[in-house]
Amino acid sequence: MGAANWVNFEKENALWESYYKELGIIPEAEWDEFKKCCQSPLPLTFRITGSAQYAAEVRESMIKDYIPHLKNIEFEGEIVEAPSPIPFYPNELAWQVKVGKTVIRKNKAFARFQRFLVVETDVGHISRQETVSMIPPLLLDVKPHHSVLDMCAAPGSKTAQIIEALHAEPNPSGVVVANDADYKRSHMLIHQVKRLNSPNLVVVNHDAQFFPKIRTLGNDFLKFDRVLCDVPCSGDATMRKNVNVWKDFGTGAALGLHQTQINILMRGIQLLKAGGRVVYSTCSLNPIENEAVVAEALRLSKGTVKLVDCSDRLAGLVRREGITSWKVMGKDKKWKEEGDESILKSCFPPTSQEINEMSLNRCVRVYPHLQDTGGFFICAFEKIEDDIEQSPEVTVEAPIAETSSVAESIETTPAPLGESAIDSEVSVKKDKLPRDANEEPFKFLAPYHPVLESCWEFYNVSKEFSRDTLLVRNMNGDPVRSIYYVASSVRPILELNESKLKFVHSGVKMFAQQKGSCICNWRVQSEGLSIIYPYAGDERKLVGSQKILKMMCDVQFTKFDALDSVDPAFKEKLLALSEGCAFFVLEAEEGKTQALYPMWKGRSSFNLMLAKKDTEEILHRVFGEENIKNKQDTRPQPLTSTEPTPDAATVAEGTSDIEAEATPEVVVPGTMEESTA
């Protein structure tokens, strides 16, 4: 489609307008405002990663150094609205920017702010996320000790919120199992959540309708404290960012997805423990996908779950209650009466008695015009009793795909839920995996494995550190290139469900092998640094000033003599260390988070072991250097050598996609630095 056609795209759809006007979910007096808002683009919204080491500093830097310069700006004769925190999101960690791309491109203050956002996004401190998408994880109310299942997790923004909530305290005992039915989308999910470096995460690949039981210690099965069912839907409330909704809207999409949505929600309820919470959500305004699904789940659950009143949660969120009455339009675009054999009975509204029992008004509806957002539907269930072991038998109608996007979101025809169906799905699913699927198993290392023993001794690791949860990903179970760490809550999931679950990702990279003749050829990775640091001995911990950090950021191989004029005492401590990895601890400043960085002590120089993007972020956030990406790299570069860097060697040896992606772009002093001396 040409640019001109795109600009002139008509955001109109007569069926959409007549359908929602007839349903009456938007008061007549608000319809014009609602439609106008739906036809306008969404504001830019983002979250500051709540559990990130530098979250508070990023927020304060933004509020202090950027926001004041974005107020009272005039562009083409109008005052531009400054960025503002999203009212209902805690601790001012979510923001919205209501300016167009033209303003950002042409106004220096906004262009500077955009560069800040890009730099912090690159290292995972900031995540782009739509406002309404932030609501379901907040209502899930995750605590650090919870076991959480995200049933339809990709692309991962809600999963990231869940992980952040789990890590609200150090060393959480809980676990997050993130699932998606689409293998390729599950890797999008990994890319999103990997930046959070959580050892408490497991990513799996299953059809959520048939999600298998997870075996745990004691021959039991895992029941979750929290389950998120952000189900596949028609997406008819996303027209502000997805203009195809305007031309593709039809009523068959909701009818076709209705049973799939019920199946996923019921499976989530089955996997929930008594006292636990399920949050169900869609980006649709259609009651067929929302209240009708919720009502059917309440019927099938037979009093074992109830809707939670969330009216006292998320102060600042403008919302409407769930509805109890609606009309049903068939695929032929004609209104249907209950009893019509072409429509599932569960699509119709509840009876007057059910309305009194179900409390559908406790559901949350968010409309675009209420707070300048997209549209969304959310509700929360609490499980009262734990007695839904077998799924109810339900009549299933094949999904109706009116648009290609809906068709692509449905991998299988919905089927009645039952344990036999769930068990058989596992073997069937394996046959449908892509040929390039990474089938490398998770193999745990013995705590006394010689390689680990050398690490424990070299870094003087306390015995309090969990030494039995380190693993590798290869068939032989040998530490060849990388060693990963998982939380103790994750190990039984990986070990006891190898034949039942399709694992895609788990673990934080703790050690990577460095070729050479060091006492310990295994260097601590930045991903695992904060995990092992509290248990490491003081011998390899070096406290240094911002001047030393700046020196390492600017010079790739910093010679020891350069420290003579900066910090001779630091040089003395550094020279006393044996060659290998060490921890650089930035001198504590009042109100600042303790900063830790991996470094390497070579034979004649030392080096900051961070990827280029991380170094650029430090220069930007700590030292105020902007436009870094546009500057020519003037740091001294190593001469060519017959011995590649560890990272180049890792990729050259044919590392799996997962390992290669996690390897930072760092250079370790060694043979190459000696040729520059």
PDB file of C-alpha atoms in Angstrom, residues 314-470:
ATOM      1  CA  LEU A 314      -6.053   0.887  40.757  1.00  0.00           C
ATOM      2  CA  ALA A 315      -7.228   4.275  41.932  1.00  0.00           C
ATOM      3  CA  GLY A 316      -7.019   6.629  38.974  1.00  0.00           C
ATOM      4  CA  LEU A 317      -8.244   4.100  36.407  1.00  0.00           C
ATOM      5  CA  VAL A 318     -11.436   5.346  34.750  1.00  0.00           C
ATOM      6  CA  ARG A 319     -13.576   2.278  34.046  1.00  0.00           C
ATOM      7  CA  ARG A 320     -17.082   0.965  33.509  1.00  0.00           C
ATOM      8  CA  GLU A 321     -18.744  -2.075  35.048  1.00  0.00           C
ATOM      9  CA  GLY A 322     -19.415  -5.315  33.231  1.00  0.00           C
ATOM     10  CA  ILE A 323     -22.754  -5.652  31.465  1.00  0.00           C
ATOM     11  CA  THR A 324     -25.474  -8.246  32.067  1.00  0.00           C
ATOM     12  CA  SER A 325     -27.556  -7.979  28.912  1.00  0.00           C
ATOM     13  CA  TRP A 326     -26.628  -8.031  25.218  1.00  0.00           C
ATOM     14  CA  LYS A 327     -27.833  -9.158  21.809  1.00  0.00           C
ATOM     15  CA  VAL A 328     -26.205 -11.811  19.616  1.00  0.00           C
ATOM     16  CA  MET A 329     -25.570 -11.375  15.897  1.00  0.00           C
ATOM     17  CA  GLY A 330     -24.915 -14.446  13.752  1.00  0.00           C
ATOM     18  CA  LYS A 331     -22.373 -14.936  10.997  1.00  0.00           C
ATOM     19  CA  ASP A 332     -25.066 -13.901   8.539  1.00  0.00           C
ATOM     20  CA  LYS A 333     -25.156 -10.457  10.229  1.00  0.00           C
ATOM     21  CA  LYS A 334     -28.685 -11.054  11.545  1.00  0.00           C
ATOM     22  CA  TRP A 335     -29.717 -10.797  15.181  1.00  0.00           C
ATOM     23  CA  LYS A 336     -30.487 -14.169  16.764  1.00  0.00           C
ATOM     24  CA  GLU A 337     -32.825 -15.312  19.495  1.00  0.00           C
ATOM     25  CA  GLU A 338     -31.792 -17.759  22.191  1.00  0.00           C
ATOM     26  CA  GLY A 339     -32.406 -21.297  21.010  1.00  0.00           C
ATOM     27  CA  ASP A 340     -31.089 -20.665  17.499  1.00  0.00           C
ATOM     28  CA  GLU A 341     -29.096 -23.804  16.654  1.00  0.00           C
ATOM     29  CA  SER A 342     -26.441 -21.841  14.752  1.00  0.00           C
ATOM     30  CA  ILE A 343     -25.289 -20.117  17.962  1.00  0.00           C
ATOM     31  CA  LEU A 344     -23.807 -21.731  21.065  1.00  0.00           C
ATOM     32  CA  LYS A 345     -26.146 -21.308  24.029  1.00  0.00           C
ATOM     33  CA  SER A 346     -23.321 -19.834  26.119  1.00  0.00           C
ATOM     34  CA  CYS A 347     -23.137 -16.803  23.798  1.00  0.00           C
ATOM     35  CA  PHE A 348     -26.467 -15.483  25.084  1.00  0.00           C
ATOM     36  CA  PRO A 349     -26.849 -13.378  28.237  1.00  0.00           C
ATOM     37  CA  PRO A 350     -27.541 -14.968  31.635  1.00  0.00           C
ATOM     38  CA  THR A 351     -31.007 -15.408  33.120  1.00  0.00           C
ATOM     39  CA  SER A 352     -32.331 -12.962  35.703  1.00  0.00           C
ATOM     40  CA  GLN A 353     -31.517 -15.466  38.460  1.00  0.00           C
ATOM     41  CA  GLU A 354     -27.959 -15.927  37.157  1.00  0.00           C
ATOM     42  CA  ILE A 355     -27.479 -12.165  36.975  1.00  0.00           C
ATOM     43  CA  ASN A 356     -28.123 -11.928  40.716  1.00  0.00           C
ATOM     44  CA  GLU A 357     -25.750 -14.829  41.448  1.00  0.00           C
ATOM     45  CA  MET A 358     -22.869 -14.035  39.097  1.00  0.00           C
ATOM     46  CA  SER A 359     -22.104 -10.350  39.860  1.00  0.00           C
ATOM     47  CA  LEU A 360     -20.955  -9.667  36.298  1.00  0.00           C
ATOM     48  CA  ASN A 361     -20.881  -5.986  37.211  1.00  0.00           C
ATOM     49  CA  ARG A 362     -17.557  -6.772  38.923  1.00  0.00           C
ATOM     50  CA  CYS A 363     -15.942  -7.129  35.501  1.00  0.00           C
ATOM     51  CA  VAL A 364     -13.910  -4.119  34.323  1.00  0.00           C
ATOM     52  CA  ARG A 365     -14.483  -2.460  30.952  1.00  0.00           C
ATOM     53  CA  VAL A 366     -12.060   0.189  29.703  1.00  0.00           C
ATOM     54  CA  TYR A 367     -13.167   2.333  26.760  1.00  0.00           C
ATOM     55  CA  PRO A 368     -10.761   4.432  24.648  1.00  0.00           C
ATOM     56  CA  HIS A 369     -12.448   7.796  25.251  1.00  0.00           C
ATOM     57  CA  LEU A 370     -12.454   7.514  29.042  1.00  0.00           C
ATOM     58  CA  GLN A 371      -8.698   7.974  29.483  1.00  0.00           C
ATOM     59  CA  ASP A 372      -7.179   8.173  25.988  1.00  0.00           C
ATOM     60  CA  THR A 373      -6.296   4.464  25.819  1.00  0.00           C
ATOM     61  CA  GLY A 374      -7.159   1.385  23.834  1.00  0.00           C
ATOM     62  CA  GLY A 375     -10.176  -0.734  24.773  1.00  0.00           C
ATOM     63  CA  PHE A 376      -9.894  -3.668  27.177  1.00  0.00           C
ATOM     64  CA  PHE A 377     -11.877  -6.118  29.275  1.00  0.00           C
ATOM     65  CA  ILE A 378     -10.584  -7.563  32.556  1.00  0.00           C
ATOM     66  CA  CYS A 379     -12.001  -9.583  35.419  1.00  0.00           C
ATOM     67  CA  ALA A 380     -10.587 -11.554  38.330  1.00  0.00           C
ATOM     68  CA  PHE A 381     -11.795 -14.868  39.772  1.00  0.00           C
ATOM     69  CA  GLU A 382     -11.027 -16.247  43.207  1.00  0.00           C
ATOM     70  CA  LYS A 383     -11.107 -20.003  43.723  1.00  0.00           C
ATOM     71  CA  ILE A 384     -13.104 -20.969  46.798  1.00  0.00           C
ATOM     72  CA  GLU A 385     -12.915 -24.768  46.588  1.00  0.00           C
ATOM     73  CA  ASP A 386     -10.504 -27.067  44.812  1.00  0.00           C
ATOM     74  CA  ASP A 387     -12.688 -29.775  43.324  1.00  0.00           C
ATOM     75  CA  ILE A 388     -12.667 -29.210  39.554  1.00  0.00           C
ATOM     76  CA  GLU A 389     -10.420 -32.057  38.510  1.00  0.00           C
ATOM     77  CA  GLN A 390     -12.262 -33.169  35.413  1.00  0.00           C
ATOM     78  CA  SER A 391     -13.306 -30.619  32.818  1.00  0.00           C
ATOM     79  CA  PRO A 392     -16.965 -30.445  31.939  1.00  0.00           C
ATOM     80  CA  GLU A 393     -17.987 -31.933  28.635  1.00  0.00           C
ATOM     81  CA  VAL A 394     -18.824 -29.120  26.255  1.00  0.00           C
ATOM     82  CA  THR A 395     -20.074 -28.961  22.722  1.00  0.00           C
ATOM     83  CA  VAL A 396     -17.468 -27.412  20.481  1.00  0.00           C
ATOM     84  CA  GLU A 397     -17.889 -25.391  17.346  1.00  0.00           C
ATOM     85  CA  ALA A 398     -14.970 -24.940  14.961  1.00  0.00           C
ATOM     86  CA  PRO A 399     -13.606 -21.384  14.954  1.00  0.00           C
ATOM     87  CA  ILE A 400     -14.775 -19.033  12.256  1.00  0.00           C
ATOM     88  CA  ALA A 401     -11.943 -16.949  10.814  1.00  0.00           C
ATOM     89  CA  GLU A 402     -13.198 -13.786   9.179  1.00  0.00           C
ATOM     90  CA  THR A 403      -9.751 -12.205   8.914  1.00  0.00           C
ATOM     91  CA  SER A 404      -6.302 -13.609   8.325  1.00  0.00           C
ATOM     92  CA  SER A 405      -5.119 -12.300  11.698  1.00  0.00           C
ATOM     93  CA  VAL A 406      -7.793 -14.271  13.518  1.00  0.00           C
ATOM     94  CA  ALA A 407      -7.089 -17.361  11.440  1.00  0.00           C
ATOM     95  CA  GLU A 408      -3.396 -17.193  12.318  1.00  0.00           C
ATOM     96  CA  SER A 409      -4.147 -16.954  16.017  1.00  0.00           C
ATOM     97  CA  ILE A 410      -5.988 -20.297  16.084  1.00  0.00           C
ATOM     98  CA  GLU A 411      -3.717 -23.306  15.775  1.00  0.00           C
ATOM     99  CA  THR A 412      -6.192 -26.046  16.515  1.00  0.00           C
ATOM    100  CA  THR A 413      -9.938 -26.551  16.470  1.00  0.00           C
ATOM    101  CA  PRO A 414     -11.204 -26.265  20.051  1.00  0.00           C
ATOM    102  CA  ALA A 415     -12.042 -29.585  21.653  1.00  0.00           C
ATOM    103  CA  PRO A 416     -13.739 -30.629  24.909  1.00  0.00           C
ATOM    104  CA  LEU A 417     -11.356 -30.320  27.810  1.00  0.00           C
ATOM    105  CA  GLY A 418     -10.438 -33.456  29.692  1.00  0.00           C
ATOM    106  CA  GLU A 419      -7.333 -35.074  31.146  1.00  0.00           C
ATOM    107  CA  SER A 420      -7.145 -37.633  28.337  1.00  0.00           C
ATOM    108  CA  ALA A 421      -7.256 -34.886  25.733  1.00  0.00           C
ATOM    109  CA  ILE A 422      -4.582 -32.945  27.593  1.00  0.00           C
ATOM    110  CA  ASP A 423      -2.244 -35.936  27.836  1.00  0.00           C
ATOM    111  CA  SER A 424      -2.656 -36.870  24.176  1.00  0.00           C
ATOM    112  CA  GLU A 425      -2.012 -33.295  23.082  1.00  0.00           C
ATOM    113  CA  VAL A 426       1.545 -33.398  24.387  1.00  0.00           C
ATOM    114  CA  SER A 427       2.699 -36.076  21.949  1.00  0.00           C
ATOM    115  CA  VAL A 428       0.765 -34.583  19.049  1.00  0.00           C
ATOM    116  CA  LYS A 429       2.214 -31.146  19.692  1.00  0.00           C
ATOM    117  CA  LYS A 430       5.793 -32.443  19.515  1.00  0.00           C
ATOM    118  CA  ASP A 431       5.223 -33.655  15.943  1.00  0.00           C
ATOM    119  CA  LYS A 432       4.198 -30.164  14.857  1.00  0.00           C
ATOM    120  CA  LEU A 433       7.265 -28.319  16.155  1.00  0.00           C
ATOM    121  CA  PRO A 434       9.433 -26.444  13.642  1.00  0.00           C
ATOM    122  CA  ARG A 435      12.442 -28.331  12.334  1.00  0.00           C
ATOM    123  CA  ASP A 436      14.785 -25.762  13.814  1.00  0.00           C
ATOM    124  CA  ALA A 437      13.334 -26.111  17.320  1.00  0.00           C
ATOM    125  CA  ASN A 438      16.024 -26.242  19.984  1.00  0.00           C
ATOM    126  CA  GLU A 439      15.621 -29.651  21.598  1.00  0.00           C
ATOM    127  CA  GLU A 440      18.712 -29.407  23.809  1.00  0.00           C
ATOM    128  CA  PRO A 441      17.780 -30.702  27.279  1.00  0.00           C
ATOM    129  CA  PHE A 442      18.444 -29.084  30.642  1.00  0.00           C
ATOM    130  CA  LYS A 443      21.156 -31.060  32.435  1.00  0.00           C
ATOM    131  CA  PHE A 444      21.953 -30.185  36.032  1.00  0.00           C
ATOM    132  CA  LEU A 445      25.570 -30.290  37.201  1.00  0.00           C
ATOM    133  CA  ALA A 446      26.602 -31.964  40.424  1.00  0.00           C
ATOM    134  CA  PRO A 447      27.577 -29.306  43.015  1.00  0.00           C
ATOM    135  CA  TYR A 448      30.989 -30.953  43.259  1.00  0.00           C
ATOM    136  CA  HIS A 449      31.599 -31.063  39.499  1.00  0.00           C
ATOM    137  CA  PRO A 450      35.293 -30.150  38.929  1.00  0.00           C
ATOM    138  CA  VAL A 451      34.395 -27.069  36.874  1.00  0.00           C
ATOM    139  CA  LEU A 452      32.029 -25.775  39.570  1.00  0.00           C
ATOM    140  CA  GLU A 453      34.533 -26.617  42.285  1.00  0.00           C
ATOM    141  CA  SER A 454      37.081 -24.419  40.514  1.00  0.00           C
ATOM    142  CA  CYS A 455      34.530 -21.574  40.408  1.00  0.00           C
ATOM    143  CA  TRP A 456      33.574 -21.953  44.064  1.00  0.00           C
ATOM    144  CA  GLU A 457      37.224 -21.808  45.065  1.00  0.00           C
ATOM    145  CA  PHE A 458      38.273 -18.994  42.713  1.00  0.00           C
ATOM    146  CA  TYR A 459      35.406 -16.687  43.719  1.00  0.00           C
ATOM    147  CA  ASN A 460      35.396 -17.987  47.326  1.00  0.00           C
ATOM    148  CA  VAL A 461      31.656 -18.661  47.118  1.00  0.00           C
ATOM    149  CA  SER A 462      29.873 -19.267  50.420  1.00  0.00           C
ATOM    150  CA  LYS A 463      28.280 -22.663  50.987  1.00  0.00           C
ATOM    151  CA  GLU A 464      25.003 -20.823  51.565  1.00  0.00           C
ATOM    152  CA  PHE A 465      24.791 -20.255  47.820  1.00  0.00           C
ATOM    153  CA  SER A 466      22.489 -22.779  46.132  1.00  0.00           C
ATOM    154  CA  ARG A 467      25.051 -24.955  44.360  1.00  0.00           C
ATOM    155  CA  ASP A 468      22.702 -27.651  43.083  1.00  0.00           C
ATOM    156  CA  THR A 469      20.733 -25.523  40.602  1.00  0.00           C
ATOM    157  CA  LEU A 470      23.378 -24.877  37.940  1.00  0.00           C
TER     158      LEU A 470
END
